[in-house]
PDB file of C-alpha atoms in Angstrom:
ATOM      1  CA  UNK A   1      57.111 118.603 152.221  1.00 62.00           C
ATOM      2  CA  UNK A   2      59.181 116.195 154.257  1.00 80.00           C
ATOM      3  CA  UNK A   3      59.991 113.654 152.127  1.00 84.00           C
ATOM      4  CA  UNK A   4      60.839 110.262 153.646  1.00 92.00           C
ATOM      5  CA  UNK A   5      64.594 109.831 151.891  1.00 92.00           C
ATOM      6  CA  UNK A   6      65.301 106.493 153.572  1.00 94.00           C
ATOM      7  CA  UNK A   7      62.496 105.064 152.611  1.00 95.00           C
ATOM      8  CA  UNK A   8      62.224 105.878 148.999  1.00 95.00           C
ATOM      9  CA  UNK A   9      66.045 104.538 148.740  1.00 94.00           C
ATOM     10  CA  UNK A  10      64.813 101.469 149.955  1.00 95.00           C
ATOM     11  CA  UNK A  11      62.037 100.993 147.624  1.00 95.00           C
ATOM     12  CA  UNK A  12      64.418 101.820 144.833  1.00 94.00           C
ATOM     13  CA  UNK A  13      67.492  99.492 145.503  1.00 94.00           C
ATOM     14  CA  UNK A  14      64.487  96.679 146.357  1.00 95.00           C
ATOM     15  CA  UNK A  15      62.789  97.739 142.673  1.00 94.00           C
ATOM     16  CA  UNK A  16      65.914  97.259 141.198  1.00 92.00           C
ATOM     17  CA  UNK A  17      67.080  93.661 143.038  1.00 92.00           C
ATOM     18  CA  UNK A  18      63.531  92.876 143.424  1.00 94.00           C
ATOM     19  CA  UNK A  19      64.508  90.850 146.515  1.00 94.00           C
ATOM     20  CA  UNK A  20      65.101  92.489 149.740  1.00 95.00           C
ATOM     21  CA  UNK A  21      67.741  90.172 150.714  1.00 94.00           C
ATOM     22  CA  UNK A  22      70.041  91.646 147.812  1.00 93.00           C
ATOM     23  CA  UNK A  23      68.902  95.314 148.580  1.00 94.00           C
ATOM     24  CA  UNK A  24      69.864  95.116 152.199  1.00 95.00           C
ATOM     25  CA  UNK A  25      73.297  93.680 151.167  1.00 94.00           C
ATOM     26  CA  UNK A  26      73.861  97.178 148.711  1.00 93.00           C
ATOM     27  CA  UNK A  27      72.118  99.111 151.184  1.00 94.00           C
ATOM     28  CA  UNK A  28      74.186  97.472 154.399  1.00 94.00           C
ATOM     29  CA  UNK A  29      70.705  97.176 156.092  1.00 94.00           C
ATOM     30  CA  UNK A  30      68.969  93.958 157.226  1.00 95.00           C
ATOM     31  CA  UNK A  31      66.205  92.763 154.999  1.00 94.00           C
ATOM     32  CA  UNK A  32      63.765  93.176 158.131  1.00 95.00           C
ATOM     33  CA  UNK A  33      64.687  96.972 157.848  1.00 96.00           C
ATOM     34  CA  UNK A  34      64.244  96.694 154.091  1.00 96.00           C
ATOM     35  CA  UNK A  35      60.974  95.829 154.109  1.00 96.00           C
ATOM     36  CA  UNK A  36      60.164  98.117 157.213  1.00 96.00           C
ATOM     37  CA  UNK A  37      61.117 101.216 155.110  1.00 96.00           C
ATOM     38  CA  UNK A  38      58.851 100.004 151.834  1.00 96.00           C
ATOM     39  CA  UNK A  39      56.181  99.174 154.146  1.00 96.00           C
ATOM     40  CA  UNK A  40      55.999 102.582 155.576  1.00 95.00           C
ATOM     41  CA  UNK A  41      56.454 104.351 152.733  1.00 95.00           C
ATOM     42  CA  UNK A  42      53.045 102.143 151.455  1.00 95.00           C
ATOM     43  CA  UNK A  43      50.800 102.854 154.589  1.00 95.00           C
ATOM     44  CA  UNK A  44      52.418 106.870 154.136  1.00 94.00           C
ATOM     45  CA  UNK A  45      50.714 106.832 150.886  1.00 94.00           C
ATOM     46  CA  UNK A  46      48.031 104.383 151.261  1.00 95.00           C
ATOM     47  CA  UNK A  47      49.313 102.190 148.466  1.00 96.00           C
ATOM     48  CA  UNK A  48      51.045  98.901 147.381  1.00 96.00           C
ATOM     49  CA  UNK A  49      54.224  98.863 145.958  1.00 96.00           C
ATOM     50  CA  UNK A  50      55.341  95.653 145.680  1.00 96.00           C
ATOM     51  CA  UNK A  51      53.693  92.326 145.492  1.00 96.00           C
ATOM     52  CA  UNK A  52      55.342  89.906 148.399  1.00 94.00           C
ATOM     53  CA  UNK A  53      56.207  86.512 146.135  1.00 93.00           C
ATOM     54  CA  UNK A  54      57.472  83.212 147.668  1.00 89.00           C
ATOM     55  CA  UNK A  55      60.908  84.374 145.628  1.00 87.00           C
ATOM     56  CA  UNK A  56      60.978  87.519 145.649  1.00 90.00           C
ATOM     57  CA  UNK A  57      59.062  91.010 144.824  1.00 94.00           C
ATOM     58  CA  UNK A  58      56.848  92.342 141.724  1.00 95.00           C
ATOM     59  CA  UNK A  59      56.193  95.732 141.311  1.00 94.00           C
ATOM     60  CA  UNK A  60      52.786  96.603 141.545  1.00 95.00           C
ATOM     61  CA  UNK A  61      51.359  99.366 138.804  1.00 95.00           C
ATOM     62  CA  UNK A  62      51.776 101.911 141.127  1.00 95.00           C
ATOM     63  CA  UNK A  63      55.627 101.228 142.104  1.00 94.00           C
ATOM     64  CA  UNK A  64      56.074 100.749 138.308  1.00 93.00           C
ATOM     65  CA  UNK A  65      54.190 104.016 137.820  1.00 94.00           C
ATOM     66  CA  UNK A  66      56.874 105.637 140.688  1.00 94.00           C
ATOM     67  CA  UNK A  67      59.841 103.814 139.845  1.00 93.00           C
ATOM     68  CA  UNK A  68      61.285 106.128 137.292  1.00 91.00           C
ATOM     69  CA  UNK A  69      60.850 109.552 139.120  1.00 91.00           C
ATOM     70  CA  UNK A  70      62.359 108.161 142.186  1.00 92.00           C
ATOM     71  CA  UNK A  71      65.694 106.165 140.878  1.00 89.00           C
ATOM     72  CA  UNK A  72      65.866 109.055 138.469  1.00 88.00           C
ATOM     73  CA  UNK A  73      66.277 111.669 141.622  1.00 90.00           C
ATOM     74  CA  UNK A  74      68.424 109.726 143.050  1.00 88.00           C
ATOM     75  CA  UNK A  75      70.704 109.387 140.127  1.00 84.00           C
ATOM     76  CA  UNK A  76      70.603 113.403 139.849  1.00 81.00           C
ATOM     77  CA  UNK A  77      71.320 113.504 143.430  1.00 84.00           C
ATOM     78  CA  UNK A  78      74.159 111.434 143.286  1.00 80.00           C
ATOM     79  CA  UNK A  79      75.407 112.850 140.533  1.00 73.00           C
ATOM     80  CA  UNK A  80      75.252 116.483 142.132  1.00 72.00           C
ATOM     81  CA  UNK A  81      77.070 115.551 145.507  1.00 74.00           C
ATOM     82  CA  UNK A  82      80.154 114.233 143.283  1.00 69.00           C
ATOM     83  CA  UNK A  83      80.401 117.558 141.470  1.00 65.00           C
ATOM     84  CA  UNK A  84      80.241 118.979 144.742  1.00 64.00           C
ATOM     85  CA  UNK A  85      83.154 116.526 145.843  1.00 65.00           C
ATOM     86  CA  UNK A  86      85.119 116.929 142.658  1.00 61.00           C
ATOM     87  CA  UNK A  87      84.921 120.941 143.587  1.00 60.00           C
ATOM     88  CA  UNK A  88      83.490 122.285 140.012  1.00 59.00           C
ATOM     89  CA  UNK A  89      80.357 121.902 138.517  1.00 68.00           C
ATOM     90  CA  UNK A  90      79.812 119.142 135.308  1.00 76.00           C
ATOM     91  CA  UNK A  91      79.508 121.046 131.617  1.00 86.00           C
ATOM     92  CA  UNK A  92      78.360 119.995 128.804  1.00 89.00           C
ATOM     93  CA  UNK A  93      80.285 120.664 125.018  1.00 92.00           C
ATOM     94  CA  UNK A  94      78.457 119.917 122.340  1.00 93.00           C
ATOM     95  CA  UNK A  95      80.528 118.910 119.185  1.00 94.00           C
ATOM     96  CA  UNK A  96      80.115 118.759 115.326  1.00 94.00           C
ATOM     97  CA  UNK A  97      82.611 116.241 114.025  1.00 95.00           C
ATOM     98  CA  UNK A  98      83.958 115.029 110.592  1.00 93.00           C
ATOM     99  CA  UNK A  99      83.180 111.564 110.768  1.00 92.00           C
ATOM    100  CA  UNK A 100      86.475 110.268 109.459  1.00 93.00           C
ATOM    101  CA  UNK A 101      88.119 112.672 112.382  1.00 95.00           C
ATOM    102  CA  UNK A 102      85.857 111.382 114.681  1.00 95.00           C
ATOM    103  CA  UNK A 103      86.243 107.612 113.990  1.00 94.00           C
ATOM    104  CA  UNK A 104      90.182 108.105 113.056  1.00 93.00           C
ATOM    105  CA  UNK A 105      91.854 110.623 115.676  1.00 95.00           C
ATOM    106  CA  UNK A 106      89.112 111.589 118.385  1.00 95.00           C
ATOM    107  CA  UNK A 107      87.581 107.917 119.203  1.00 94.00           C
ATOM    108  CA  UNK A 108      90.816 106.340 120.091  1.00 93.00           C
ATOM    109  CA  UNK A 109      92.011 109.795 122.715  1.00 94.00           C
ATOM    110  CA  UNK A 110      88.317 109.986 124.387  1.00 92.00           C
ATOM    111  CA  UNK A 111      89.545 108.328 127.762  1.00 93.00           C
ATOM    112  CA  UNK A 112      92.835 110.623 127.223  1.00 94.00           C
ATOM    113  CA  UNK A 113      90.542 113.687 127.133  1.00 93.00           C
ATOM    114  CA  UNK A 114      88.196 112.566 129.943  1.00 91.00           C
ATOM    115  CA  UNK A 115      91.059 112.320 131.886  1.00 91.00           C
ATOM    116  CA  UNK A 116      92.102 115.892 131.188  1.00 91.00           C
ATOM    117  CA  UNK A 117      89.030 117.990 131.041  1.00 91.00           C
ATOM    118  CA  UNK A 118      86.881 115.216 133.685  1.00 89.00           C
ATOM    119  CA  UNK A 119      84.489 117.829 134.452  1.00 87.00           C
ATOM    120  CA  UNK A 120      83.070 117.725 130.455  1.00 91.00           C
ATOM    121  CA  UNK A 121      80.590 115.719 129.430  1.00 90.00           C
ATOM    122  CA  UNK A 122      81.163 115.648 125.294  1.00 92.00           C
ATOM    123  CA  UNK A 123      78.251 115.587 122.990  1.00 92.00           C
ATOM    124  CA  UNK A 124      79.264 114.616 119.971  1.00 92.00           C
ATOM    125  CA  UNK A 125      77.131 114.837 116.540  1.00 92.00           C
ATOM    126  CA  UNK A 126      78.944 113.735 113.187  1.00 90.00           C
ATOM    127  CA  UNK A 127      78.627 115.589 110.093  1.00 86.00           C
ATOM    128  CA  UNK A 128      80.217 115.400 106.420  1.00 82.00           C
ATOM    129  CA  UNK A 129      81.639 118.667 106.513  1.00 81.00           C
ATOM    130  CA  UNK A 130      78.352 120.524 105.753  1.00 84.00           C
ATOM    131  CA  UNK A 131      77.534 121.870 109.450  1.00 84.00           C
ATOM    132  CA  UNK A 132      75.676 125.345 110.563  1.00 85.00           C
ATOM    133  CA  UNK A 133      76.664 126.189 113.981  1.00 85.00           C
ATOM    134  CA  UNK A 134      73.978 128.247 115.405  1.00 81.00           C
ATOM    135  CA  UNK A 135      71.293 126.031 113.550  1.00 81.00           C
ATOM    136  CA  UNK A 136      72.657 122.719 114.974  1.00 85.00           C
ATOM    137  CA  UNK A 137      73.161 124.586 118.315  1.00 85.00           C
ATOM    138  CA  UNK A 138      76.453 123.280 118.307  1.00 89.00           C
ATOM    139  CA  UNK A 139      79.595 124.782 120.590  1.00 92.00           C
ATOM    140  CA  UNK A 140      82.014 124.225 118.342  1.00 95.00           C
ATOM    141  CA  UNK A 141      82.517 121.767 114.948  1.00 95.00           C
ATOM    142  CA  UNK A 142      85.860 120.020 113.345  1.00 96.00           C
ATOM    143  CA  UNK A 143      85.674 119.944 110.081  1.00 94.00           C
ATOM    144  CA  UNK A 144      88.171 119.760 106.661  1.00 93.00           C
ATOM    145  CA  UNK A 145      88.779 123.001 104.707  1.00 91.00           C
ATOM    146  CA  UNK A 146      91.156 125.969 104.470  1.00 90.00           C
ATOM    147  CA  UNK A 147      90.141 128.182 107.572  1.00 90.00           C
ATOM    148  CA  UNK A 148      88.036 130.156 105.933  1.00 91.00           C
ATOM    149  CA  UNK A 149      83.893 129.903 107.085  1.00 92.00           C
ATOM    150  CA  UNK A 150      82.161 132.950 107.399  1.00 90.00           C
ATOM    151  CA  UNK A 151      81.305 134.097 110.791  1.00 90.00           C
ATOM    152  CA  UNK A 152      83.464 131.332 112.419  1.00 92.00           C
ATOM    153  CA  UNK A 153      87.120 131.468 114.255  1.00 94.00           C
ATOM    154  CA  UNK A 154      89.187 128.822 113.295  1.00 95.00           C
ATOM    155  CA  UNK A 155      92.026 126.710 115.072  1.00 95.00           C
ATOM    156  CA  UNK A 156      94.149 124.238 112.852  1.00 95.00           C
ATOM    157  CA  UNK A 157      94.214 121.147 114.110  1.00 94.00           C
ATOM    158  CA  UNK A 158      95.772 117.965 112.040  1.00 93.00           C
ATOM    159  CA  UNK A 159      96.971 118.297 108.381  1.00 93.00           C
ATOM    160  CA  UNK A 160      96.135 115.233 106.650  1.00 93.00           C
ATOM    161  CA  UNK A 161      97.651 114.574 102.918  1.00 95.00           C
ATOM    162  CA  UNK A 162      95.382 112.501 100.789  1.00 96.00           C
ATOM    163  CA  UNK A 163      97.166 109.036  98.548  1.00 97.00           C
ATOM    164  CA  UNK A 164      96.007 106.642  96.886  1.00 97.00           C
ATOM    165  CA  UNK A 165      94.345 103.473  98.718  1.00 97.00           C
ATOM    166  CA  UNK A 166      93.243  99.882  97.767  1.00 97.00           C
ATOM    167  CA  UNK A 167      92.204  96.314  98.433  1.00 97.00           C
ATOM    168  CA  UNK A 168      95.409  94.261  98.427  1.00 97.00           C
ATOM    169  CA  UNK A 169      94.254  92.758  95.273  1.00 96.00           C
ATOM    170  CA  UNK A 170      93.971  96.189  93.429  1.00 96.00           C
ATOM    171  CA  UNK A 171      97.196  97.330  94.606  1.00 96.00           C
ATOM    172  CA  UNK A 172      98.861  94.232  93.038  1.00 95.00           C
ATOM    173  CA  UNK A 173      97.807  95.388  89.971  1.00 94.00           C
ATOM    174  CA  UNK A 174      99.250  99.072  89.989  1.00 95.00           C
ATOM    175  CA  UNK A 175     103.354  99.361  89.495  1.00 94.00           C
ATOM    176  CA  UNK A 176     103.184 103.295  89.104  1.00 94.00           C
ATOM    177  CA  UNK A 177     100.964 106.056  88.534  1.00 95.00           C
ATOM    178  CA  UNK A 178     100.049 105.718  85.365  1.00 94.00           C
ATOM    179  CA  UNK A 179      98.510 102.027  86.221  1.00 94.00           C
ATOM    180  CA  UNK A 180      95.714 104.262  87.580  1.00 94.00           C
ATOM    181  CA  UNK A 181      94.227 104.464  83.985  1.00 92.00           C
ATOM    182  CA  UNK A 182      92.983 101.039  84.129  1.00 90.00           C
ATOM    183  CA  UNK A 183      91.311 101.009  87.317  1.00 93.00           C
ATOM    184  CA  UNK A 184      87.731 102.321  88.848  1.00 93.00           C
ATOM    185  CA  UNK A 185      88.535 105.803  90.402  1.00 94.00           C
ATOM    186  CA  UNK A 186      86.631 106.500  93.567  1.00 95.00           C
ATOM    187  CA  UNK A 187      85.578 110.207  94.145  1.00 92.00           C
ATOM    188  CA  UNK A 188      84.721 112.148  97.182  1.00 89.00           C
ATOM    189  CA  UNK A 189      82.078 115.527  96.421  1.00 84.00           C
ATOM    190  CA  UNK A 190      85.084 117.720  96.334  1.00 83.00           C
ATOM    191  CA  UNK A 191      85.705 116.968  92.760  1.00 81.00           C
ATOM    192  CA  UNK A 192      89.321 118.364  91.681  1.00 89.00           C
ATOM    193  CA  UNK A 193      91.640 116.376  94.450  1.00 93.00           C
ATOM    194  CA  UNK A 194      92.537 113.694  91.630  1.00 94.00           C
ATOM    195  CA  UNK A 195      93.366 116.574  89.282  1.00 94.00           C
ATOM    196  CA  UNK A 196      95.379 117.478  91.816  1.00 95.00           C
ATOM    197  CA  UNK A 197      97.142 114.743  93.134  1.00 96.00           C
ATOM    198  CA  UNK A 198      97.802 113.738  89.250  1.00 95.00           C
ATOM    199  CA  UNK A 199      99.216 117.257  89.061  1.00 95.00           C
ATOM    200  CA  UNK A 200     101.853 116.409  91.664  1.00 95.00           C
ATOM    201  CA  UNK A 201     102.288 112.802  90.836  1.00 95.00           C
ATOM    202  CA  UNK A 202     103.259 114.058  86.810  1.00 94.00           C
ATOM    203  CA  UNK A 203     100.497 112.035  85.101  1.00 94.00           C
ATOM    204  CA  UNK A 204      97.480 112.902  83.184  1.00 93.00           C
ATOM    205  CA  UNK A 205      94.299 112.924  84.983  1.00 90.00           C
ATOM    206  CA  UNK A 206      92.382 109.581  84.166  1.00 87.00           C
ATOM    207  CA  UNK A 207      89.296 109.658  82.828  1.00 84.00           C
ATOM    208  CA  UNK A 208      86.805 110.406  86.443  1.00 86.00           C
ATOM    209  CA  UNK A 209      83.529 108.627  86.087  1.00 82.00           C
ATOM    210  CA  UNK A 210      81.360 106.569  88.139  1.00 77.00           C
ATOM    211  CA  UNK A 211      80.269 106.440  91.825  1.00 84.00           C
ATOM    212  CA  UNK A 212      80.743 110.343  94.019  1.00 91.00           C
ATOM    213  CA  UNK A 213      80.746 109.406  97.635  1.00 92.00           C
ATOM    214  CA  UNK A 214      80.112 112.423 100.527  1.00 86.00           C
ATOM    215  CA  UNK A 215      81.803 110.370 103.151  1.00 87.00           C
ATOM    216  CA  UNK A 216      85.324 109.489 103.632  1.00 91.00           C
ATOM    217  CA  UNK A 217      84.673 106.076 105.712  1.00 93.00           C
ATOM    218  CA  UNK A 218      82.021 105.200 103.275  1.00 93.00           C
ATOM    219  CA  UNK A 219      84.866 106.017 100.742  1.00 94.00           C
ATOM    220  CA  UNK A 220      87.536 103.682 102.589  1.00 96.00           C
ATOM    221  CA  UNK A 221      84.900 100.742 102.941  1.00 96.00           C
ATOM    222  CA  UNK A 222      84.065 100.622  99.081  1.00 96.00           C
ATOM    223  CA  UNK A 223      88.089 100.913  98.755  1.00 96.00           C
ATOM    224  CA  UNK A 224      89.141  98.320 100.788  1.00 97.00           C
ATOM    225  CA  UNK A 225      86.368  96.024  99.212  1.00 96.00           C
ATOM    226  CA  UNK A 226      87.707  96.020  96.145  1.00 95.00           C
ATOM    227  CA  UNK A 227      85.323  98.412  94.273  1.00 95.00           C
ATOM    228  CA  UNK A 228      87.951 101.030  93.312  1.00 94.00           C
ATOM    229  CA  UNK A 229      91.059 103.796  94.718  1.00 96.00           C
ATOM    230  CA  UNK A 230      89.983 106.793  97.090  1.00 96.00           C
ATOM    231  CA  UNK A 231      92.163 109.290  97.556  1.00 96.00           C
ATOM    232  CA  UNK A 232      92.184 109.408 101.566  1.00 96.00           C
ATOM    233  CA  UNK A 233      93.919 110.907 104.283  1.00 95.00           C
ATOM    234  CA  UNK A 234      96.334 108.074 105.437  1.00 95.00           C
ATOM    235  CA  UNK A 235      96.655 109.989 109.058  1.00 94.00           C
ATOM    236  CA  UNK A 236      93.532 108.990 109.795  1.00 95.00           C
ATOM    237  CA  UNK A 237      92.941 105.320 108.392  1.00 96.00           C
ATOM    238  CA  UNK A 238      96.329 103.921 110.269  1.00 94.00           C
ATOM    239  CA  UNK A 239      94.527 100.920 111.477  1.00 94.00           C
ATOM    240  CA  UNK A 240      92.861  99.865 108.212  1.00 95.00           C
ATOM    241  CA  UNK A 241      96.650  99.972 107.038  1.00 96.00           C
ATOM    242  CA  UNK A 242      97.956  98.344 109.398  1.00 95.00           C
ATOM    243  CA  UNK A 243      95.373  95.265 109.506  1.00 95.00           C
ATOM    244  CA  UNK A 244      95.899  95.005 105.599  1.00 96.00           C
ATOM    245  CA  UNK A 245      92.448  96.013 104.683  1.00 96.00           C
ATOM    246  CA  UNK A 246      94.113  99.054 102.681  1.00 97.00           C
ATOM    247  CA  UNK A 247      96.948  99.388 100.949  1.00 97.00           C
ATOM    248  CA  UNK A 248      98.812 102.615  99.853  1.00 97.00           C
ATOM    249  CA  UNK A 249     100.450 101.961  96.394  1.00 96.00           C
ATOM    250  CA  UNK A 250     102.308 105.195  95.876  1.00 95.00           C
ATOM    251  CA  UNK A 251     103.780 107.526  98.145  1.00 93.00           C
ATOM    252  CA  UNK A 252     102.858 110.271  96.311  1.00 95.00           C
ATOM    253  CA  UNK A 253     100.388 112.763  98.357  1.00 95.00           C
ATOM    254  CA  UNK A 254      98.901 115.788  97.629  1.00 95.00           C
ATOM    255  CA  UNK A 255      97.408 118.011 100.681  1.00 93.00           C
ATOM    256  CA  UNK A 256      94.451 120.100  99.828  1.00 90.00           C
ATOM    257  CA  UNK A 257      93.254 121.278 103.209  1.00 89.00           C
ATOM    258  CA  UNK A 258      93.465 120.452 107.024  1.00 93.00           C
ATOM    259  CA  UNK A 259      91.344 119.916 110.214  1.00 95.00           C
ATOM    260  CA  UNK A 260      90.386 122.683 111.892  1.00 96.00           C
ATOM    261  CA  UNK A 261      88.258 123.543 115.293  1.00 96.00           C
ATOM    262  CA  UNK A 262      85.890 126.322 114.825  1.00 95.00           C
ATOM    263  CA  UNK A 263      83.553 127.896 116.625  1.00 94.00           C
ATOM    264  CA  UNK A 264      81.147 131.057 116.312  1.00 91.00           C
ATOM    265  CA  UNK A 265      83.588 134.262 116.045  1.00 90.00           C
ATOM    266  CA  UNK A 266      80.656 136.341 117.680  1.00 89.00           C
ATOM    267  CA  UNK A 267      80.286 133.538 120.992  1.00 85.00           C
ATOM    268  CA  UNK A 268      83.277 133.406 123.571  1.00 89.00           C
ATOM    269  CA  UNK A 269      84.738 130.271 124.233  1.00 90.00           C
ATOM    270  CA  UNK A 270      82.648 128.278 127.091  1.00 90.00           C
ATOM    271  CA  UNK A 271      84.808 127.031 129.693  1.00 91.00           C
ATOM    272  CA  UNK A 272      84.500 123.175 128.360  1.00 93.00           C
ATOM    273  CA  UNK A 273      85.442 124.278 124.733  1.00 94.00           C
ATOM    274  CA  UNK A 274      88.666 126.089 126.228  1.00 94.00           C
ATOM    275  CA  UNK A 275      89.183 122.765 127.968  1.00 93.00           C
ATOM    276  CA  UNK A 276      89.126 120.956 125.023  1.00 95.00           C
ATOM    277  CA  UNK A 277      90.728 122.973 122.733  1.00 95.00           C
ATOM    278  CA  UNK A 278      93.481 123.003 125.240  1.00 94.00           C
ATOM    279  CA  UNK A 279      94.053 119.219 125.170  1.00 94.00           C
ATOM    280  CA  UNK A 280      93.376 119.358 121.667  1.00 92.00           C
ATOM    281  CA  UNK A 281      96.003 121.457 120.353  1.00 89.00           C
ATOM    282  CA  UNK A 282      98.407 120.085 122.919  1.00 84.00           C
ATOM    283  CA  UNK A 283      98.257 123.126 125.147  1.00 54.00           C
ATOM    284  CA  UNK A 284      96.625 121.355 128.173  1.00 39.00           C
ATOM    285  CA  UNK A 285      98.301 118.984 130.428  1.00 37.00           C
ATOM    286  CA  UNK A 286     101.589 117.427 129.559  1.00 34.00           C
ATOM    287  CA  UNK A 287      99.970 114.252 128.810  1.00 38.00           C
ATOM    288  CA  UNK A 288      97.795 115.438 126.279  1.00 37.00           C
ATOM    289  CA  UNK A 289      98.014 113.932 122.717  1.00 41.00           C
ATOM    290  CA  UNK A 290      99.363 116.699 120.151  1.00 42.00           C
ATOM    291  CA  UNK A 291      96.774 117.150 116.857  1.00 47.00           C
ATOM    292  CA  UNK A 292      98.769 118.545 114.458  1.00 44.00           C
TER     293      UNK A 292
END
């Protein structure tokens, strides 16, 4: 079927302005060939498209009823001819990410890694380190651990120490470890890091009761208002730090895992998740931020 391109452009760029003045300008047409095009394309199909106002256009049900196929075509064709131009075709990677990764290391690089891998679109889904790949149909996931998920090949990425954090306030309050018998202690689900950190710091483990959060950021947020310490991963909350929301009373730290990028053991690589594993572990281009 010989579709009439021109025409259908027109009645696009004119659906969106809904003026044919401002359509011809985008379209570098006069408005008399404007409304030529729309008004063939109506008698081709024996319909209105438009209703002709003393200001400009309306859009008829039956160009309402078009609209979306046709600027939706166009946008596919458009975005086809610049992969053609660019030389290699657009691929999706779809992502599982720690949210406190996500928010803390990945967020602020995104323009760095569209700029290295520009042929990826990322998809990216957060998780709180509880993730299935082949359920979730994800490529790959980043997530906080030891290396060691069944089935999966793993890539360490950043190791991130956890310390104490607080409100301003709180922090006041605590002149050495031991202060931290006498205030709330926040916990995350993995319920032995302030044995541990207590371990290395040389002071008994206070007594742990009270709220279990499965987040680190919701963690952070209940810190930094006021409502206890959470052991964190100061890597990742640098900005909190340095706007003074959180403050880190001790430098003792204790690490009890890293970040890691895995992926399916039994699945190759796709070419987008060598791409971004590339830039991610520094191996890309020279420009690429380092993550561990």
């Amino acid at each position: 079927m010989d579709l009439p391109l021109n025409a259908l452009r027109a009645f696009a760029v004119s659906a969106r302005h809904l003026n044919f003045a401002r359509a011809a300008d985008e379209l570098h047409l006069s408005p008399t060939a404007v409304s030529q095009h729309v008004k063939n394309l109506e008698a081709r199909y024996g319909v209105r498209l438009f209703h002709r106002l003393p200001r400009g256009l309306a859009l008829t049900d039956e160009g309402r009823a078009i609209l979306p196929a046709v600027a939706a075509s166009f946008d596919r064709l458009a975005e086809s001819l610049q992969q053609l131009k660019d030389g290699r075709p657009r691929e999706t990677l779809t992502l599982g990410v720690v949210a406190t990764y996500a928010v803390g290391w990945l967020l602020p690089r995104l323009a760095q890694f569209q700029a290295a891998c520009p042929h990826v679109d990322l998809r990216l889904q957060t998780h709180n380190n509880r993730v299935d790949l082949a359920a979730e149909g994800l490529d790959a996931a980043i997530r906080f651990g030891d290396g060691h998920w069944h089935g999966a090949q793993a890539v360490p990425l950043l190791l991130a120490p956890l310390a104490p954090l607080c409100a301003p306030a709180l922090a006041a309050r605590l002149k050495q470890p031991q202060d931290l018998m006498d205030v709330p202690l926040l916990r995350s689900y993995r319920v032995d890091e302030w044995d541990q950190w207590c371990a290395v710091a040389g002071v008994p483990v206070p007594p742990l009761r009270g709220m279990v959060f499965d987040s680190s950021l919701a963690l952070a947020e209940a810190a930094a208002l006021g409502v206890g310490v959470a052991l964190l991963p100061t890597v990742l909350f640098q900005r909190d730090l340095a706007q003074g929301r959180l403050v880190r009373p001790f430098d003792v730290e204790v690490s009890v895992g890293r970040y890691w990028l895995t992926r399916l053991a039994s699945r190759p690589p796709s070419p987008a998740l060598a791409c971004f594993e590339a830039w991610l572990t520094g191996d890309g281009p020279a420009d690429a931020p380092q993550a561990v």
